């Protein structure tokens, strides 16, 4: 629970932003490096002309620094149509109390919070394997769709997996992929150039990303393996020592002899699934399509993952109760269990020599010193040029 002073700060921030044309801005429910997220309610939810659900999440930022959110809108427009990707209902420009322009991205509200919240609430014990299987299949379906659309998410982690009520259960949630602010298009070998930026959160970065600055679909699969591992253990994937800093983590990831630890007390299917995701060499890593046929998730009933349309379960009154997203603590207990086995091949890794990526014509670069926990690590931070709303 937030302290009074913090609640006052949140209320003050909310008062700085104005309502939209067809929605009321509610309490602050999240804050990130690219903007603040507010709960919003539709002004006329029962109107036959309303294209919005009764409740939404609105991601807002001053227009002058909203390039990343505007880019997220473009990506979401491309990847819409998958039930395991968070829905986008459009965007709108408003003004704040100072008369400055504010860009607002209207998104599906996930009443279950984030997967990070769910893991934290397990008290370090992890989730039940049946729940992990369901969440993993949902995330895989979303990743497969994103990859089929030609994009890489680049920042898959529990904080970016949102939980939406399930329509076929009296309780339970479906996992959806959100936060596409760092997503990028896949490589184009003939005409592109190497993307100079390194995107994502260091704890979930793939070896090829750290070593060769390569971010392609296999990098998302590595991150998925880290997320599934965290669901099993309730701990971060590189939790060897409690005092590891970002530099230590990156060193472990880049070391070809170091791998995340797979727990012994899980099913054989779970172990094999993790091994298929956490292969050091990206060329030998299983794809999303291959993993969807893996016994760990293949036997699940798709009807159990149907999503409740335009309905929020357990939605509290915004007049009487504040919502907040908790952050995952870094104070974890280290574990030493079964080491994941990876076969080392003598073939040359052609990733760095063959890699060509699209030309980022709209980008300007500024240096970024280090990665700070959940903040985005980039060797050079790509500033996305401002895009007119609705384009």
mmCIF file of C-alpha atoms in Angstrom:
data_model
loop_
_atom_site.group_PDB
_atom_site.id
_atom_site.type_symbol
_atom_site.label_atom_id
_atom_site.label_comp_id
_atom_site.label_asym_id
_atom_site.label_seq_id
_atom_site.Cartn_x
_atom_site.Cartn_y
_atom_site.Cartn_z
ATOM 1 C CA UNK A 1 0.000 0.000 0.000
ATOM 2 C CA UNK A 2 1.296 3.421 -0.952
ATOM 3 C CA UNK A 3 2.130 5.981 1.663
ATOM 4 C CA UNK A 4 -0.090 9.050 1.995
ATOM 5 C CA UNK A 5 2.555 11.305 0.520
ATOM 6 C CA UNK A 6 2.909 9.023 -2.497
ATOM 7 C CA UNK A 7 -0.849 8.872 -2.956
ATOM 8 C CA UNK A 8 -0.901 12.646 -2.878
ATOM 9 C CA UNK A 9 1.814 12.755 -5.519
ATOM 10 C CA UNK A 10 -0.212 10.402 -7.731
ATOM 11 C CA UNK A 11 -3.331 12.540 -7.333
ATOM 12 C CA UNK A 12 -1.336 15.658 -8.153
ATOM 13 C CA UNK A 13 0.038 14.006 -11.291
ATOM 14 C CA UNK A 14 -3.440 12.917 -12.333
ATOM 15 C CA UNK A 15 -4.752 16.463 -11.908
ATOM 16 C CA UNK A 16 -2.088 17.665 -14.352
ATOM 17 C CA UNK A 17 -3.682 15.660 -17.197
ATOM 18 C CA UNK A 18 -7.056 16.408 -18.762
ATOM 19 C CA UNK A 19 -9.873 14.040 -19.718
ATOM 20 C CA UNK A 20 -10.411 12.836 -23.268
ATOM 21 C CA UNK A 21 -13.269 13.689 -25.568
ATOM 22 C CA UNK A 22 -15.162 10.459 -24.831
ATOM 23 C CA UNK A 23 -13.497 9.191 -21.643
ATOM 24 C CA UNK A 24 -12.777 10.269 -18.078
ATOM 25 C CA UNK A 25 -9.249 9.962 -16.724
ATOM 26 C CA UNK A 26 -9.106 7.928 -13.499
ATOM 27 C CA UNK A 27 -6.323 7.122 -11.016
ATOM 28 C CA UNK A 28 -2.702 6.479 -11.892
ATOM 29 C CA UNK A 29 -2.101 2.716 -12.148
ATOM 30 C CA UNK A 30 1.430 2.571 -13.522
ATOM 31 C CA UNK A 31 4.460 4.647 -14.384
ATOM 32 C CA UNK A 32 7.264 3.803 -16.803
ATOM 33 C CA UNK A 33 10.214 5.354 -18.591
ATOM 34 C CA UNK A 34 8.043 6.388 -21.557
ATOM 35 C CA UNK A 35 4.929 7.687 -19.815
ATOM 36 C CA UNK A 36 2.264 7.258 -17.145
ATOM 37 C CA UNK A 37 -0.696 4.860 -17.295
ATOM 38 C CA UNK A 38 -4.123 5.868 -15.978
ATOM 39 C CA UNK A 39 -7.395 4.058 -15.580
ATOM 40 C CA UNK A 40 -10.102 5.550 -17.802
ATOM 41 C CA UNK A 41 -13.867 5.115 -18.046
ATOM 42 C CA UNK A 42 -16.012 5.771 -21.095
ATOM 43 C CA UNK A 43 -18.321 8.787 -20.749
ATOM 44 C CA UNK A 44 -21.256 7.059 -22.479
ATOM 45 C CA UNK A 45 -20.538 3.320 -22.211
ATOM 46 C CA UNK A 46 -24.077 2.290 -23.222
ATOM 47 C CA UNK A 47 -24.172 4.420 -26.357
ATOM 48 C CA UNK A 48 -24.561 2.432 -29.572
ATOM 49 C CA UNK A 49 -22.041 4.807 -31.137
ATOM 50 C CA UNK A 50 -19.342 4.119 -28.551
ATOM 51 C CA UNK A 51 -16.339 2.251 -29.923
ATOM 52 C CA UNK A 52 -14.675 2.016 -26.510
ATOM 53 C CA UNK A 53 -15.146 -0.578 -23.766
ATOM 54 C CA UNK A 54 -16.482 0.745 -20.429
ATOM 55 C CA UNK A 55 -12.993 0.701 -18.880
ATOM 56 C CA UNK A 56 -9.597 1.265 -20.523
ATOM 57 C CA UNK A 57 -5.967 1.931 -19.650
ATOM 58 C CA UNK A 58 -4.592 5.196 -21.051
ATOM 59 C CA UNK A 59 -0.852 5.604 -21.534
ATOM 60 C CA UNK A 60 0.010 9.306 -21.613
ATOM 61 C CA UNK A 61 3.088 11.450 -22.196
ATOM 62 C CA UNK A 62 3.782 15.033 -23.198
ATOM 63 C CA UNK A 63 3.606 15.170 -26.972
ATOM 64 C CA UNK A 64 7.186 16.386 -27.338
ATOM 65 C CA UNK A 65 8.522 13.196 -25.708
ATOM 66 C CA UNK A 66 5.864 10.737 -26.878
ATOM 67 C CA UNK A 67 7.760 9.280 -29.836
ATOM 68 C CA UNK A 68 8.074 5.843 -28.244
ATOM 69 C CA UNK A 69 4.358 5.653 -27.403
ATOM 70 C CA UNK A 70 3.431 6.789 -30.904
ATOM 71 C CA UNK A 71 5.691 4.105 -32.311
ATOM 72 C CA UNK A 72 3.955 1.571 -30.051
ATOM 73 C CA UNK A 73 0.641 2.615 -31.642
ATOM 74 C CA UNK A 74 2.048 1.868 -35.095
ATOM 75 C CA UNK A 75 3.242 -1.571 -34.016
ATOM 76 C CA UNK A 76 -0.060 -2.394 -32.289
ATOM 77 C CA UNK A 77 -1.965 -1.424 -35.436
ATOM 78 C CA UNK A 78 0.110 -3.998 -37.332
ATOM 79 C CA UNK A 79 -0.135 -6.857 -34.827
ATOM 80 C CA UNK A 80 -3.822 -6.399 -33.870
ATOM 81 C CA UNK A 81 -6.111 -9.361 -34.378
ATOM 82 C CA UNK A 82 -4.419 -11.768 -31.990
ATOM 83 C CA UNK A 83 -6.313 -12.485 -28.738
ATOM 84 C CA UNK A 84 -2.990 -12.804 -26.894
ATOM 85 C CA UNK A 85 -1.767 -9.285 -27.716
ATOM 86 C CA UNK A 86 -3.155 -6.351 -25.737
ATOM 87 C CA UNK A 87 -5.837 -4.457 -27.683
ATOM 88 C CA UNK A 88 -5.454 -0.863 -28.827
ATOM 89 C CA UNK A 89 -8.553 1.328 -29.192
ATOM 90 C CA UNK A 90 -6.865 4.313 -30.810
ATOM 91 C CA UNK A 91 -5.127 7.474 -29.679
ATOM 92 C CA UNK A 92 -6.054 11.032 -28.805
ATOM 93 C CA UNK A 93 -4.307 14.334 -28.183
ATOM 94 C CA UNK A 94 -5.376 16.344 -25.134
ATOM 95 C CA UNK A 95 -3.788 19.151 -23.123
ATOM 96 C CA UNK A 96 -2.487 19.263 -19.577
ATOM 97 C CA UNK A 97 -2.983 21.898 -16.892
ATOM 98 C CA UNK A 98 -0.162 23.960 -18.415
ATOM 99 C CA UNK A 99 -1.805 23.976 -21.840
ATOM 100 C CA UNK A 100 0.805 21.614 -23.300
ATOM 101 C CA UNK A 101 -0.173 18.912 -25.786
ATOM 102 C CA UNK A 102 -0.440 15.373 -24.388
ATOM 103 C CA UNK A 103 -0.438 12.180 -26.457
ATOM 104 C CA UNK A 104 -2.757 9.431 -25.156
ATOM 105 C CA UNK A 105 -2.744 5.793 -26.254
ATOM 106 C CA UNK A 106 -6.012 3.982 -25.429
ATOM 107 C CA UNK A 107 -5.403 0.363 -24.447
ATOM 108 C CA UNK A 108 -7.215 -2.664 -23.091
ATOM 109 C CA UNK A 109 -7.352 -2.685 -19.295
ATOM 110 C CA UNK A 110 -5.956 -5.845 -17.696
ATOM 111 C CA UNK A 111 -7.736 -6.152 -14.355
ATOM 112 C CA UNK A 112 -5.426 -8.980 -13.268
ATOM 113 C CA UNK A 113 -2.378 -6.694 -13.251
ATOM 114 C CA UNK A 114 0.917 -8.024 -14.574
ATOM 115 C CA UNK A 115 2.553 -11.418 -14.486
ATOM 116 C CA UNK A 116 5.246 -9.808 -12.320
ATOM 117 C CA UNK A 117 2.584 -9.019 -9.702
ATOM 118 C CA UNK A 118 1.350 -12.600 -9.821
ATOM 119 C CA UNK A 119 4.858 -14.026 -9.390
ATOM 120 C CA UNK A 120 5.637 -11.650 -6.540
ATOM 121 C CA UNK A 121 2.444 -12.669 -4.755
ATOM 122 C CA UNK A 122 3.657 -16.282 -4.776
ATOM 123 C CA UNK A 123 6.149 -15.300 -2.079
ATOM 124 C CA UNK A 124 9.146 -16.713 -3.940
ATOM 125 C CA UNK A 125 7.561 -20.160 -4.374
ATOM 126 C CA UNK A 126 6.601 -19.763 -8.027
ATOM 127 C CA UNK A 127 3.299 -20.612 -9.695
ATOM 128 C CA UNK A 128 1.481 -23.910 -10.062
ATOM 129 C CA UNK A 129 2.651 -25.781 -13.174
ATOM 130 C CA UNK A 130 -0.865 -26.007 -14.612
ATOM 131 C CA UNK A 131 -1.094 -22.204 -14.480
ATOM 132 C CA UNK A 132 2.396 -21.862 -15.975
ATOM 133 C CA UNK A 133 1.404 -24.088 -18.904
ATOM 134 C CA UNK A 134 -1.659 -21.946 -19.664
ATOM 135 C CA UNK A 135 0.202 -18.652 -19.397
ATOM 136 C CA UNK A 136 3.089 -19.989 -21.473
ATOM 137 C CA UNK A 137 0.816 -21.107 -24.292
ATOM 138 C CA UNK A 138 -0.910 -17.713 -24.364
ATOM 139 C CA UNK A 139 2.427 -15.874 -24.489
ATOM 140 C CA UNK A 140 3.697 -18.243 -27.192
ATOM 141 C CA UNK A 141 0.608 -17.641 -29.326
ATOM 142 C CA UNK A 142 1.201 -13.912 -28.983
ATOM 143 C CA UNK A 143 4.911 -14.153 -29.820
ATOM 144 C CA UNK A 144 4.209 -16.338 -32.838
ATOM 145 C CA UNK A 145 1.711 -13.781 -34.143
ATOM 146 C CA UNK A 146 4.100 -10.863 -33.574
ATOM 147 C CA UNK A 147 6.889 -12.711 -35.406
ATOM 148 C CA UNK A 148 4.534 -13.604 -38.267
ATOM 149 C CA UNK A 149 3.767 -9.889 -38.599
ATOM 150 C CA UNK A 150 7.493 -9.220 -39.039
ATOM 151 C CA UNK A 151 8.233 -7.737 -35.605
ATOM 152 C CA UNK A 152 10.395 -8.640 -32.608
ATOM 153 C CA UNK A 153 9.132 -7.530 -29.197
ATOM 154 C CA UNK A 154 12.645 -6.952 -27.738
ATOM 155 C CA UNK A 155 11.464 -6.491 -24.133
ATOM 156 C CA UNK A 156 9.560 -9.609 -23.127
ATOM 157 C CA UNK A 157 9.462 -9.865 -19.322
ATOM 158 C CA UNK A 158 6.855 -10.476 -16.576
ATOM 159 C CA UNK A 159 6.198 -6.734 -16.199
ATOM 160 C CA UNK A 160 5.077 -6.625 -19.856
ATOM 161 C CA UNK A 161 2.752 -9.636 -19.653
ATOM 162 C CA UNK A 162 -0.759 -8.501 -18.693
ATOM 163 C CA UNK A 163 -3.505 -10.690 -17.217
ATOM 164 C CA UNK A 164 -7.034 -10.413 -18.631
ATOM 165 C CA UNK A 165 -10.096 -12.274 -17.241
ATOM 166 C CA UNK A 166 -10.915 -15.623 -18.824
ATOM 167 C CA UNK A 167 -14.416 -15.990 -20.294
ATOM 168 C CA UNK A 168 -14.807 -19.741 -19.702
ATOM 169 C CA UNK A 169 -13.870 -19.725 -16.004
ATOM 170 C CA UNK A 170 -15.391 -18.187 -12.911
ATOM 171 C CA UNK A 171 -11.836 -17.212 -11.992
ATOM 172 C CA UNK A 172 -8.495 -17.146 -13.720
ATOM 173 C CA UNK A 173 -6.783 -15.030 -16.337
ATOM 174 C CA UNK A 174 -5.306 -15.183 -19.812
ATOM 175 C CA UNK A 175 -1.822 -13.778 -20.411
ATOM 176 C CA UNK A 176 -1.450 -11.071 -23.058
ATOM 177 C CA UNK A 177 1.675 -9.394 -24.393
ATOM 178 C CA UNK A 178 1.827 -5.631 -23.900
ATOM 179 C CA UNK A 179 4.261 -2.693 -24.081
ATOM 180 C CA UNK A 180 5.535 -2.636 -27.664
ATOM 181 C CA UNK A 181 7.504 0.593 -27.239
ATOM 182 C CA UNK A 182 10.820 -1.145 -27.973
ATOM 183 C CA UNK A 183 9.556 -3.496 -30.713
ATOM 184 C CA UNK A 184 11.437 -3.501 -34.015
ATOM 185 C CA UNK A 185 11.031 -4.983 -37.448
ATOM 186 C CA UNK A 186 12.929 -8.126 -38.369
ATOM 187 C CA UNK A 187 16.093 -8.002 -40.414
ATOM 188 C CA UNK A 188 16.240 -7.512 -44.156
ATOM 189 C CA UNK A 189 19.497 -9.100 -45.297
ATOM 190 C CA UNK A 190 19.781 -7.476 -48.704
ATOM 191 C CA UNK A 191 19.013 -3.854 -48.045
ATOM 192 C CA UNK A 192 19.268 -3.210 -44.326
ATOM 193 C CA UNK A 193 22.032 -2.272 -41.947
ATOM 194 C CA UNK A 194 22.752 -3.373 -38.417
ATOM 195 C CA UNK A 195 20.513 -1.611 -35.925
ATOM 196 C CA UNK A 196 22.884 0.338 -33.634
ATOM 197 C CA UNK A 197 20.583 0.229 -30.604
ATOM 198 C CA UNK A 198 20.411 -2.447 -27.928
ATOM 199 C CA UNK A 199 16.855 -2.739 -26.618
ATOM 200 C CA UNK A 200 15.364 -4.491 -23.639
ATOM 201 C CA UNK A 201 15.972 -5.320 -19.981
ATOM 202 C CA UNK A 202 19.357 -6.880 -19.261
ATOM 203 C CA UNK A 203 18.005 -9.708 -17.047
ATOM 204 C CA UNK A 204 16.108 -11.152 -20.042
ATOM 205 C CA UNK A 205 18.584 -10.408 -22.836
ATOM 206 C CA UNK A 206 19.753 -13.218 -25.097
ATOM 207 C CA UNK A 207 23.477 -14.060 -25.461
ATOM 208 C CA UNK A 208 23.571 -12.886 -29.096
ATOM 209 C CA UNK A 209 22.081 -9.560 -28.015
ATOM 210 C CA UNK A 210 24.756 -8.955 -25.390
ATOM 211 C CA UNK A 211 27.690 -10.249 -27.460
ATOM 212 C CA UNK A 212 26.826 -9.269 -31.050
ATOM 213 C CA UNK A 213 24.015 -6.724 -30.663
ATOM 214 C CA UNK A 214 21.678 -9.082 -32.544
ATOM 215 C CA UNK A 215 17.955 -8.953 -31.811
ATOM 216 C CA UNK A 216 15.823 -11.255 -33.925
ATOM 217 C CA UNK A 217 12.933 -13.688 -33.223
ATOM 218 C CA UNK A 218 15.213 -16.156 -31.353
ATOM 219 C CA UNK A 219 15.986 -13.366 -28.867
ATOM 220 C CA UNK A 220 12.306 -13.244 -27.889
ATOM 221 C CA UNK A 221 12.363 -17.028 -27.397
ATOM 222 C CA UNK A 222 15.295 -16.739 -24.984
ATOM 223 C CA UNK A 223 13.381 -14.073 -23.052
ATOM 224 C CA UNK A 224 10.342 -16.367 -22.992
ATOM 225 C CA UNK A 225 12.492 -19.100 -21.439
ATOM 226 C CA UNK A 226 13.587 -16.645 -18.743
ATOM 227 C CA UNK A 227 9.954 -15.682 -18.063
ATOM 228 C CA UNK A 228 8.833 -19.331 -17.813
ATOM 229 C CA UNK A 229 11.776 -20.091 -15.526
ATOM 230 C CA UNK A 230 10.779 -17.170 -13.303
ATOM 231 C CA UNK A 231 7.207 -18.469 -13.132
ATOM 232 C CA UNK A 232 8.544 -21.835 -11.938
ATOM 233 C CA UNK A 233 10.975 -20.519 -9.330
ATOM 234 C CA UNK A 234 9.504 -17.169 -8.276
ATOM 235 C CA UNK A 235 13.012 -15.754 -8.752
ATOM 236 C CA UNK A 236 14.872 -13.891 -11.482
ATOM 237 C CA UNK A 237 16.533 -16.159 -14.088
ATOM 238 C CA UNK A 238 20.115 -15.122 -13.189
ATOM 239 C CA UNK A 239 19.628 -15.213 -9.457
ATOM 240 C CA UNK A 240 22.996 -16.688 -8.491
ATOM 241 C CA UNK A 241 23.860 -14.148 -5.812
ATOM 242 C CA UNK A 242 21.682 -11.471 -4.199
ATOM 243 C CA UNK A 243 24.138 -8.663 -4.945
ATOM 244 C CA UNK A 244 24.589 -9.148 -8.711
ATOM 245 C CA UNK A 245 24.562 -5.865 -10.613
ATOM 246 C CA UNK A 246 23.708 -5.357 -14.282
ATOM 247 C CA UNK A 247 27.331 -5.673 -15.378
ATOM 248 C CA UNK A 248 27.623 -9.017 -13.576
ATOM 249 C CA UNK A 249 24.428 -10.263 -15.231
ATOM 250 C CA UNK A 250 25.598 -9.251 -18.707
ATOM 251 C CA UNK A 251 28.906 -11.018 -18.067
ATOM 252 C CA UNK A 252 27.068 -14.227 -17.129
ATOM 253 C CA UNK A 253 24.856 -14.030 -20.213
ATOM 254 C CA UNK A 254 27.826 -13.562 -22.537
ATOM 255 C CA UNK A 255 29.797 -16.449 -20.988
ATOM 256 C CA UNK A 256 29.248 -19.534 -23.183
ATOM 257 C CA UNK A 257 29.765 -21.815 -20.179
ATOM 258 C CA UNK A 258 27.113 -20.112 -18.021
ATOM 259 C CA UNK A 259 23.399 -20.898 -18.291
ATOM 260 C CA UNK A 260 20.280 -20.204 -16.212
ATOM 261 C CA UNK A 261 19.588 -22.898 -13.621
ATOM 262 C CA UNK A 262 16.621 -25.168 -14.322
ATOM 263 C CA UNK A 263 14.915 -26.450 -11.142
ATOM 264 C CA UNK A 264 14.816 -30.196 -10.527
ATOM 265 C CA UNK A 265 11.313 -30.382 -9.097
ATOM 266 C CA UNK A 266 9.382 -29.720 -12.309
ATOM 267 C CA UNK A 267 8.004 -32.041 -14.978
ATOM 268 C CA UNK A 268 10.148 -33.560 -17.709
ATOM 269 C CA UNK A 269 8.133 -31.608 -20.279
ATOM 270 C CA UNK A 270 8.847 -28.377 -18.413
ATOM 271 C CA UNK A 271 12.579 -29.069 -18.329
ATOM 272 C CA UNK A 272 12.704 -29.923 -22.038
ATOM 273 C CA UNK A 273 10.700 -26.831 -22.921
ATOM 274 C CA UNK A 274 13.113 -24.596 -21.017
ATOM 275 C CA UNK A 275 16.103 -26.280 -22.648
ATOM 276 C CA UNK A 276 14.579 -25.588 -26.073
ATOM 277 C CA UNK A 277 14.281 -21.887 -25.235
ATOM 278 C CA UNK A 278 17.577 -21.378 -23.388
ATOM 279 C CA UNK A 279 20.009 -22.584 -26.045
ATOM 280 C CA UNK A 280 23.071 -20.332 -26.088
ATOM 281 C CA UNK A 281 23.443 -20.350 -29.888
ATOM 282 C CA UNK A 282 20.395 -18.716 -31.435
ATOM 283 C CA UNK A 283 20.541 -20.862 -34.587
ATOM 284 C CA UNK A 284 19.765 -23.975 -32.503
ATOM 285 C CA UNK A 285 16.999 -22.381 -30.449
ATOM 286 C CA UNK A 286 13.443 -23.602 -31.046
ATOM 287 C CA UNK A 287 11.044 -21.231 -32.799
ATOM 288 C CA UNK A 288 7.654 -20.121 -31.477
ATOM 289 C CA UNK A 289 5.928 -22.361 -34.023
ATOM 290 C CA UNK A 290 7.970 -25.374 -32.922
ATOM 291 C CA UNK A 291 7.360 -24.660 -29.245
ATOM 292 C CA UNK A 292 3.588 -24.530 -29.794
ATOM 293 C CA UNK A 293 3.822 -28.237 -30.695
ATOM 294 C CA UNK A 294 5.886 -29.044 -27.604
ATOM 295 C CA UNK A 295 4.214 -31.457 -25.124
ATOM 296 C CA UNK A 296 4.499 -28.821 -22.383
ATOM 297 C CA UNK A 297 1.753 -26.725 -24.032
ATOM 298 C CA UNK A 298 0.409 -28.741 -26.985
ATOM 299 C CA UNK A 299 -2.190 -30.693 -25.001
ATOM 300 C CA UNK A 300 -3.979 -27.659 -23.560
ATOM 301 C CA UNK A 301 -7.595 -26.924 -24.458
ATOM 302 C CA UNK A 302 -7.760 -23.646 -26.385
ATOM 303 C CA UNK A 303 -11.302 -23.018 -25.109
ATOM 304 C CA UNK A 304 -9.914 -22.556 -21.595
ATOM 305 C CA UNK A 305 -8.003 -19.514 -22.790
ATOM 306 C CA UNK A 306 -10.929 -17.597 -24.239
ATOM 307 C CA UNK A 307 -11.015 -13.986 -23.120
ATOM 308 C CA UNK A 308 -13.923 -12.118 -21.619
ATOM 309 C CA UNK A 309 -14.844 -9.461 -24.158
ATOM 310 C CA UNK A 310 -15.353 -5.900 -22.948
ATOM 311 C CA UNK A 311 -15.901 -6.972 -19.351
ATOM 312 C CA UNK A 312 -13.778 -6.174 -16.326
ATOM 313 C CA UNK A 313 -13.946 -8.593 -13.415
ATOM 314 C CA UNK A 314 -13.470 -7.370 -9.891
ATOM 315 C CA UNK A 315 -13.170 -3.758 -11.028
ATOM 316 C CA UNK A 316 -12.996 -1.423 -8.007
ATOM 317 C CA UNK A 317 -14.706 1.937 -7.879
ATOM 318 C CA UNK A 318 -12.229 4.601 -8.961
ATOM 319 C CA UNK A 319 -13.817 6.987 -6.453
ATOM 320 C CA UNK A 320 -13.049 4.867 -3.398
ATOM 321 C CA UNK A 321 -10.056 2.685 -4.174
ATOM 322 C CA UNK A 322 -6.699 3.374 -5.770
ATOM 323 C CA UNK A 323 -5.035 0.896 -8.074
ATOM 324 C CA UNK A 324 -1.321 0.329 -8.269
ATOM 325 C CA UNK A 325 1.090 -2.064 -9.942
ATOM 326 C CA UNK A 326 3.752 -3.433 -7.621
ATOM 327 C CA UNK A 327 7.341 -3.788 -8.780
ATOM 328 C CA UNK A 328 9.184 -7.079 -8.583
ATOM 329 C CA UNK A 329 11.709 -6.969 -5.766
ATOM 330 C CA UNK A 330 15.361 -7.640 -6.494
ATOM 331 C CA UNK A 331 15.780 -9.170 -3.023
ATOM 332 C CA UNK A 332 15.729 -12.791 -4.117
ATOM 333 C CA UNK A 333 17.129 -15.954 -2.565
ATOM 334 C CA UNK A 334 19.700 -17.703 -4.745
ATOM 335 C CA UNK A 335 19.154 -21.282 -5.905
ATOM 336 C CA UNK A 336 21.540 -23.935 -7.092
ATOM 337 C CA UNK A 337 19.833 -26.773 -8.883
ATOM 338 C CA UNK A 338 20.040 -28.677 -12.145
ATOM 339 C CA UNK A 339 22.136 -26.888 -14.742
ATOM 340 C CA UNK A 340 20.646 -26.663 -18.206
ATOM 341 C CA UNK A 341 22.636 -28.643 -20.777
ATOM 342 C CA UNK A 342 23.556 -27.036 -24.065
ATOM 343 C CA UNK A 343 25.390 -28.792 -26.897
ATOM 344 C CA UNK A 344 28.266 -26.817 -28.347
ATOM 345 C CA UNK A 345 28.741 -27.189 -32.111
ATOM 346 C CA UNK A 346 31.914 -26.528 -34.106
ATOM 347 C CA UNK A 347 30.047 -24.589 -36.762
ATOM 348 C CA UNK A 348 30.770 -20.920 -37.009
ATOM 349 C CA UNK A 349 28.093 -18.647 -35.720
ATOM 350 C CA UNK A 350 27.272 -16.600 -38.779
ATOM 351 C CA UNK A 351 24.941 -14.255 -36.957
ATOM 352 C CA UNK A 352 27.355 -11.338 -36.638
ATOM 353 C CA UNK A 353 28.793 -11.609 -40.184
ATOM 354 C CA UNK A 354 25.525 -12.100 -42.050
ATOM 355 C CA UNK A 355 23.352 -9.834 -40.005
ATOM 356 C CA UNK A 356 21.792 -6.897 -41.788
ATOM 357 C CA UNK A 357 18.896 -5.033 -40.396
ATOM 358 C CA UNK A 358 16.578 -2.341 -41.643
ATOM 359 C CA UNK A 359 17.811 1.220 -41.939
ATOM 360 C CA UNK A 360 16.450 3.261 -39.041
ATOM 361 C CA UNK A 361 15.977 6.457 -41.013
ATOM 362 C CA UNK A 362 13.910 8.198 -38.417
ATOM 363 C CA UNK A 363 16.313 7.595 -35.566
ATOM 364 C CA UNK A 364 18.814 9.911 -33.925
ATOM 365 C CA UNK A 365 21.231 8.545 -31.382
ATOM 366 C CA UNK A 366 22.379 9.623 -27.975
ATOM 367 C CA UNK A 367 24.675 7.643 -25.712
ATOM 368 C CA UNK A 368 23.411 5.837 -22.640
ATOM 369 C CA UNK A 369 25.880 4.829 -19.964
ATOM 370 C CA UNK A 370 24.399 1.823 -18.194
ATOM 371 C CA UNK A 371 21.342 -0.342 -17.668
ATOM 372 C CA UNK A 372 19.463 0.436 -14.440
ATOM 373 C CA UNK A 373 17.413 -2.504 -13.222
ATOM 374 C CA UNK A 374 14.066 -2.512 -14.960
ATOM 375 C CA UNK A 375 15.051 0.443 -17.105
ATOM 376 C CA UNK A 376 15.899 -0.086 -20.740
ATOM 377 C CA UNK A 377 19.514 -0.813 -21.595
ATOM 378 C CA UNK A 378 20.795 0.547 -24.854
ATOM 379 C CA UNK A 379 24.317 1.007 -26.123
ATOM 380 C CA UNK A 380 22.836 3.947 -28.009
ATOM 381 C CA UNK A 381 19.364 5.129 -27.183
ATOM 382 C CA UNK A 382 17.182 5.458 -30.265
ATOM 383 C CA UNK A 383 14.965 8.530 -30.163
ATOM 384 C CA UNK A 384 11.934 7.978 -32.372
ATOM 385 C CA UNK A 385 10.866 11.017 -34.312
ATOM 386 C CA UNK A 386 7.463 12.440 -33.473
ATOM 387 C CA UNK A 387 4.600 11.030 -35.537
ATOM 388 C CA UNK A 388 1.300 12.886 -35.961
ATOM 389 C CA UNK A 389 -1.507 11.295 -33.959
ATOM 390 C CA UNK A 390 -3.684 8.867 -35.876
ATOM 391 C CA UNK A 391 -1.114 8.236 -38.639
#
